[in-house]
Coordinates of C-alpha atoms in Angstrom, one line a residue:
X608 CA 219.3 27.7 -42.6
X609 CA 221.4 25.2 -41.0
X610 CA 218.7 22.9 -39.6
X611 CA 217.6 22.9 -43.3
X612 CA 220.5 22.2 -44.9
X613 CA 221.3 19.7 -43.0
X614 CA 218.2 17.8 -44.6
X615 CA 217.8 19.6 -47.6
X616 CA 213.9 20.4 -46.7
X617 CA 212.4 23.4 -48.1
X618 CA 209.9 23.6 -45.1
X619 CA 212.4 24.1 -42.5
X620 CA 213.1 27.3 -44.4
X621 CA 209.7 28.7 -45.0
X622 CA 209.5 30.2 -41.2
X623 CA 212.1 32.9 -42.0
X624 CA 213.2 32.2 -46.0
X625 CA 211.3 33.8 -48.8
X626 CA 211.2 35.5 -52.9
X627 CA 214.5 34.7 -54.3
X628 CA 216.4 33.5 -51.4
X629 CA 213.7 30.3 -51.0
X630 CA 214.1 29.9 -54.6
X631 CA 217.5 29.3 -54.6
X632 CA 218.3 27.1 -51.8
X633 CA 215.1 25.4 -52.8
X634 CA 216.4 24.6 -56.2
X635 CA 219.8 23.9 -54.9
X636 CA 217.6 21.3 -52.0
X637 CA 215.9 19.5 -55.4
X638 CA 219.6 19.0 -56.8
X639 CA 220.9 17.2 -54.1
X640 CA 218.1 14.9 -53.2
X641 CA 218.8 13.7 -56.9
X642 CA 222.6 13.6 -56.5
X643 CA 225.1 13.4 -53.8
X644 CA 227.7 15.1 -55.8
X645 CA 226.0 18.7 -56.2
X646 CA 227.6 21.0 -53.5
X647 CA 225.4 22.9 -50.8
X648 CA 225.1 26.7 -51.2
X649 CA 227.3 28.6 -48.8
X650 CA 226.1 28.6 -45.3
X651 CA 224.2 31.2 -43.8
X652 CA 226.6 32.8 -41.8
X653 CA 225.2 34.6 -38.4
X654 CA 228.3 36.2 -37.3
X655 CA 230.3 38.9 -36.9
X656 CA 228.1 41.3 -38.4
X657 CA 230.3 43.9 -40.3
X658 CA 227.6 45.8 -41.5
X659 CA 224.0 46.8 -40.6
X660 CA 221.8 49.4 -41.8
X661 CA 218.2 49.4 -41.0
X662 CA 215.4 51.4 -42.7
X663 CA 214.5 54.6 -41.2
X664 CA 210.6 54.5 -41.6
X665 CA 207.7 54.4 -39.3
X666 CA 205.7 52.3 -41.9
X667 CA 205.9 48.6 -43.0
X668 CA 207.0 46.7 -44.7
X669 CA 210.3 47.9 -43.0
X670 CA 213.9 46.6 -44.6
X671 CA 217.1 45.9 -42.9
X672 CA 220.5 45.3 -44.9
X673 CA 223.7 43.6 -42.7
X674 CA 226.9 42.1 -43.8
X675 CA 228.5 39.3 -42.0
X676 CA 232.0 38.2 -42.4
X677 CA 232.8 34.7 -41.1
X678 CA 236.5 34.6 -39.9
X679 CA 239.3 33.3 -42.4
X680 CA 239.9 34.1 -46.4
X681 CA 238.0 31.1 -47.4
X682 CA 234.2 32.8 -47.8
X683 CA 233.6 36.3 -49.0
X684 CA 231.3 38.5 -47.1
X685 CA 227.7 38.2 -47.2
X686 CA 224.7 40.6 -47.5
X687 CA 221.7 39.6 -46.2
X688 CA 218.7 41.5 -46.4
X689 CA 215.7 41.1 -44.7
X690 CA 212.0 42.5 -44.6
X691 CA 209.4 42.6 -42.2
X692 CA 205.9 42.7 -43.4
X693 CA 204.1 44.1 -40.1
X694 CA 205.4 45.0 -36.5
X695 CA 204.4 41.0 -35.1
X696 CA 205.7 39.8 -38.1
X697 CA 209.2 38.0 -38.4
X698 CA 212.1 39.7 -40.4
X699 CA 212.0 37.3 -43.6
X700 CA 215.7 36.7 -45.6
X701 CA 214.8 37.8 -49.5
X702 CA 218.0 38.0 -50.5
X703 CA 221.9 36.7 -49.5
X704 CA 224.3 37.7 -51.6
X705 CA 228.1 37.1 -51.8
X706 CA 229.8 40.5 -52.1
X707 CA 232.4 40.8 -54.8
X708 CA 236.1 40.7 -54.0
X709 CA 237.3 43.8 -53.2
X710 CA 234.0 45.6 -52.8
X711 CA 233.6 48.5 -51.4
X712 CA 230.4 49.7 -49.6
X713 CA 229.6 53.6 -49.9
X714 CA 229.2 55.5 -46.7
X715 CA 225.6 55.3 -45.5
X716 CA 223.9 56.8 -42.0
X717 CA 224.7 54.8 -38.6
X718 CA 222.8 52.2 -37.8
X719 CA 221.2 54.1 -34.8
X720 CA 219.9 56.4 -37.7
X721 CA 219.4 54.2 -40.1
X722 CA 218.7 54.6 -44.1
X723 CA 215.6 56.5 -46.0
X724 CA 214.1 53.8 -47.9
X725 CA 214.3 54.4 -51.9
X726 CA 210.9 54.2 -54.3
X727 CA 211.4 51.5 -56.7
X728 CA 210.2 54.4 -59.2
X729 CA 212.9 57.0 -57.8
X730 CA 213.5 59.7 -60.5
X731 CA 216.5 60.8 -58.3
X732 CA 219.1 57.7 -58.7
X733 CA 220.9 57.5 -61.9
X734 CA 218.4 54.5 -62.5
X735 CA 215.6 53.7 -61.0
X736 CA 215.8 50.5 -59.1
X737 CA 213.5 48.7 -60.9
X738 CA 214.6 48.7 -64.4
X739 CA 218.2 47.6 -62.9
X740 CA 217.8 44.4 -64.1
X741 CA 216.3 44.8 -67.7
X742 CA 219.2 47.4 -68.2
X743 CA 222.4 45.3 -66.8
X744 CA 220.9 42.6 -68.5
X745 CA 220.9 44.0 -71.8
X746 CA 224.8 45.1 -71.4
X747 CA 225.2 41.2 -70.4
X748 CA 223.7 40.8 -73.9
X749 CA 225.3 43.6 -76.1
X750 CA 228.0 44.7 -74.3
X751 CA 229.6 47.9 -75.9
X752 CA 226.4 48.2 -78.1
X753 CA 223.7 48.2 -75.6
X754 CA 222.3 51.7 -74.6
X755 CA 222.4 51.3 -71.4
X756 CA 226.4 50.0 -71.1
X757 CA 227.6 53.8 -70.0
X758 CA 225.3 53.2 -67.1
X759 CA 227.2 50.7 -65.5
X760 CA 231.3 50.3 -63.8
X761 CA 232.3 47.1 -65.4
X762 CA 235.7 47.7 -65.5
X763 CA 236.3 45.4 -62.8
X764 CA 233.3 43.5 -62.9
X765 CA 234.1 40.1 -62.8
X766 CA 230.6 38.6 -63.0
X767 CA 229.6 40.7 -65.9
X768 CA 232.9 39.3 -67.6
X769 CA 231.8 35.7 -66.8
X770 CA 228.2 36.0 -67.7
X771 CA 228.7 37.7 -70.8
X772 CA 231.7 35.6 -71.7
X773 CA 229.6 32.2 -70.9
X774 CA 227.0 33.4 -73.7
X775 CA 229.2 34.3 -76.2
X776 CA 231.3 30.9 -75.5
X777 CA 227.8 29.0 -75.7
X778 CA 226.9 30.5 -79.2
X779 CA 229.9 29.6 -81.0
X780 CA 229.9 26.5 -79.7
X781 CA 226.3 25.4 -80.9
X782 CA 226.3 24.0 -84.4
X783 CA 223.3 22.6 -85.0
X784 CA 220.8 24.7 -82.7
X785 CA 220.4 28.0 -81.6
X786 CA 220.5 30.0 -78.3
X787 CA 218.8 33.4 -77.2
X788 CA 219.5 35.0 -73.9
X789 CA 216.7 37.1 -72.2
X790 CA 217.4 39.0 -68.5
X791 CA 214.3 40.6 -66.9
X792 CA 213.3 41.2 -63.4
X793 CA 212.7 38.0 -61.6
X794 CA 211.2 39.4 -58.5
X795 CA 209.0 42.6 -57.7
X796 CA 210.2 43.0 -54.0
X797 CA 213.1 44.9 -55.0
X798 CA 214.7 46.7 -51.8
X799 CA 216.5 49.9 -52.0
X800 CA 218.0 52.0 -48.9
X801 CA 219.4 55.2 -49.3
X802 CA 223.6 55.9 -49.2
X803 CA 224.9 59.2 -47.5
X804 CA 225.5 60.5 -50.7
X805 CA 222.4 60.2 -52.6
X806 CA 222.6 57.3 -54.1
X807 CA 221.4 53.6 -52.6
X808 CA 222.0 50.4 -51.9
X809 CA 219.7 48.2 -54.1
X810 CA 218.6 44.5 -53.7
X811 CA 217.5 43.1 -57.0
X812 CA 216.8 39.6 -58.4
X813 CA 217.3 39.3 -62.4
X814 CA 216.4 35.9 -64.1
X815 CA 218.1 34.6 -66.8
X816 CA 216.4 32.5 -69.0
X817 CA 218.2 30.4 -71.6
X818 CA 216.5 28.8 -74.3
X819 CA 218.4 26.3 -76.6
X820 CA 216.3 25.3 -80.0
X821 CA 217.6 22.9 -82.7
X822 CA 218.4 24.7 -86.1
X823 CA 217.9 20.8 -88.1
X824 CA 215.7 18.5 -88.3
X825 CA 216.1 14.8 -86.3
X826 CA 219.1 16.9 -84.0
X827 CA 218.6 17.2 -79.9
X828 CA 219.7 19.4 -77.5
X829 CA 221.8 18.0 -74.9
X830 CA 222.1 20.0 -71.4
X831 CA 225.0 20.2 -68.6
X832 CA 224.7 17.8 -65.3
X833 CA 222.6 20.0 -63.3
X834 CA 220.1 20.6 -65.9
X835 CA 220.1 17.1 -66.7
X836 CA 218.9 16.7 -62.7
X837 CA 216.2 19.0 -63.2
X838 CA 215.1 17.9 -67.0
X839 CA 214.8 14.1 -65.9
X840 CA 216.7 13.3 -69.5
X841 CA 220.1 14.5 -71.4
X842 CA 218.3 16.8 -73.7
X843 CA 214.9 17.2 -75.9
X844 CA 214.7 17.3 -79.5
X845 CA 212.1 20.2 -79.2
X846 CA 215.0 22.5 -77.0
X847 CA 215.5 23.5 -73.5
X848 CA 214.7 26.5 -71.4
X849 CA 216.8 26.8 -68.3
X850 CA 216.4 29.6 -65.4
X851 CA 218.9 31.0 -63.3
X852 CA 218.3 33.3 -61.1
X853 CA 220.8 36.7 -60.0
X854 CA 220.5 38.3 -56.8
X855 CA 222.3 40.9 -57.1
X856 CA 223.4 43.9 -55.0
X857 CA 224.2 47.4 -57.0
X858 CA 225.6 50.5 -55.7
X859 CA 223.2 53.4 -57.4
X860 CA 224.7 56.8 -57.8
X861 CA 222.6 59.9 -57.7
X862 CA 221.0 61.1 -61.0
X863 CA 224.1 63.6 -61.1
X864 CA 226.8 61.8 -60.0
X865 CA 229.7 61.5 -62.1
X866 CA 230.2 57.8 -60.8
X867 CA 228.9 54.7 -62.5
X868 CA 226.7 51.9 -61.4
X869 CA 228.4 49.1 -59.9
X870 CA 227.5 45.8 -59.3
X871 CA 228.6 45.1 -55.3
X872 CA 227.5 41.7 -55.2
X873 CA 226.1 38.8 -56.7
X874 CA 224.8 35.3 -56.0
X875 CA 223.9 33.0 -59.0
X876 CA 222.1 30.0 -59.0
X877 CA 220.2 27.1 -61.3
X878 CA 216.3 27.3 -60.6
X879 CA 214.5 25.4 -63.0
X880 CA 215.0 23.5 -66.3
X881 CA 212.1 22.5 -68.9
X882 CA 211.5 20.9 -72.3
X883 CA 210.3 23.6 -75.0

């Protein structure tokens, strides 16, 4: 990671980076090749490891989930989670995400023991891992009103409140065009590993796709900086679809757990923009 971000070259990253972890540092490596300004993603950071936990299976592909904590206050903790697709194969990084401040991760088996791996269809988690995303992403959409909002902790869930405040900020301020907001699994490598309790640790990429269309005729849409990098232009007159993509990290409570979902950490980043 640091070889490649010293060069911003997707191809150093392909040996050991794939799914949404290329995809983001890839996006972020197209940014900056078309402007110094844009900022490099946080490094990969190697060590101390605070946290490991590595499936307990016999089968492939096999999943391993550690957290490292660089020293100082100025990076959060990251979790990076790995897969390896067959025993000659390399452990491939799918996901790093930055956990939220204060997070706290449940108590799971040693790492001598390691964790069951969790069906992406589990019947036995509060939610099955993969409809995490569809359902958090509608609560980013309806809030209070969505069917799924009892499902989820976001009572201190600061990337909910920034999402869901960025949306509703973005439709008041559009006068002349109009904005629809659409979250859906991005990826279908999500990777759950099972908690002490019951519940699991789930690694899960949402895309958020934001399309802009112009409510009158001869008006354009006009997009941010990065998107302009991406577009090639300020804007279209036809709208704009722009992808961002979430990997997040969720704590999933057993189906009869009292406890909530909660979002444990997240990682957002620009992926692609187009002309509608």
């Amino acid at each position: 990671a640091a070889d490649a971000d010293l060069v911003s070259d997707k191809k150093v990253l392909l040996s050991r980076f794939t799914g949404p972890a290329l995809a983001q540092r890839t996006a972020n490596y197209i940014l900056r090749t078309r402007s110094a300004s844009v900022a490099k993603l946080p490094k990969i950071v190697a060590s101390p490891i605070a946290f490991s936990l590595p499936a307990a299976t016999d089968a492939w592909p096999r999943s391993l989930m550690v957290v490292t904590d660089e020293p100082g206050d100025e990076a959060l903790p990251q979790m990076l989670v790995f897969q390896q697709q067959a025993p000659r194969s390399k452990y491939m990084l799918w996901y790093n995400i930055r956990l939220m401040p204060g997070a706290k991760i449940p108590e799971v088996p040693s790492s001598d023991t390691g964790a069951i791996p969790v069906d992406i269809k589990s019947l036995f988690l509060k939610l099955a891992p993969q409809d995490i995303a569809s359902a958090y992403g509608d609560v980013l959409n309806r809030g209070a009103s969505s069917l799924s909002q009892g499902l989820f902790d976001l009572t201190k869930d600061e990337f909910y409140k920034q999402v869901s405040g960025a949306q509703q900020a973005q439709v008041l301020k559009l006068k002349k065009a109009k904005i629809t907001f659409s979250h859906q699994l991005g990826d279908p490598n999500v990777i759950s590993l099972a908690t002490s309790n019951g519940g699991a640790l789930v690694a899960v990429y949402q895309s958020d796709i934001d399309t802009i269309k112009p409510t009158k005729a001869g008006s354009a849409v006009s997009v941010g900086a990065e998107e302009k990098l991406l577009l090639g232009s300020n804007g279209s007159t036809r709208g704009v679809k722009s992808v961002y993509g979430n990997m997040l990290l969720f704590y999933v409570p057993a189906v009869d757990d009292p406890i909530r979902i909660t979002l444990v950490g997240a990682t957002q980043g620009l992926i692609s923009v187009s002309s509608l």
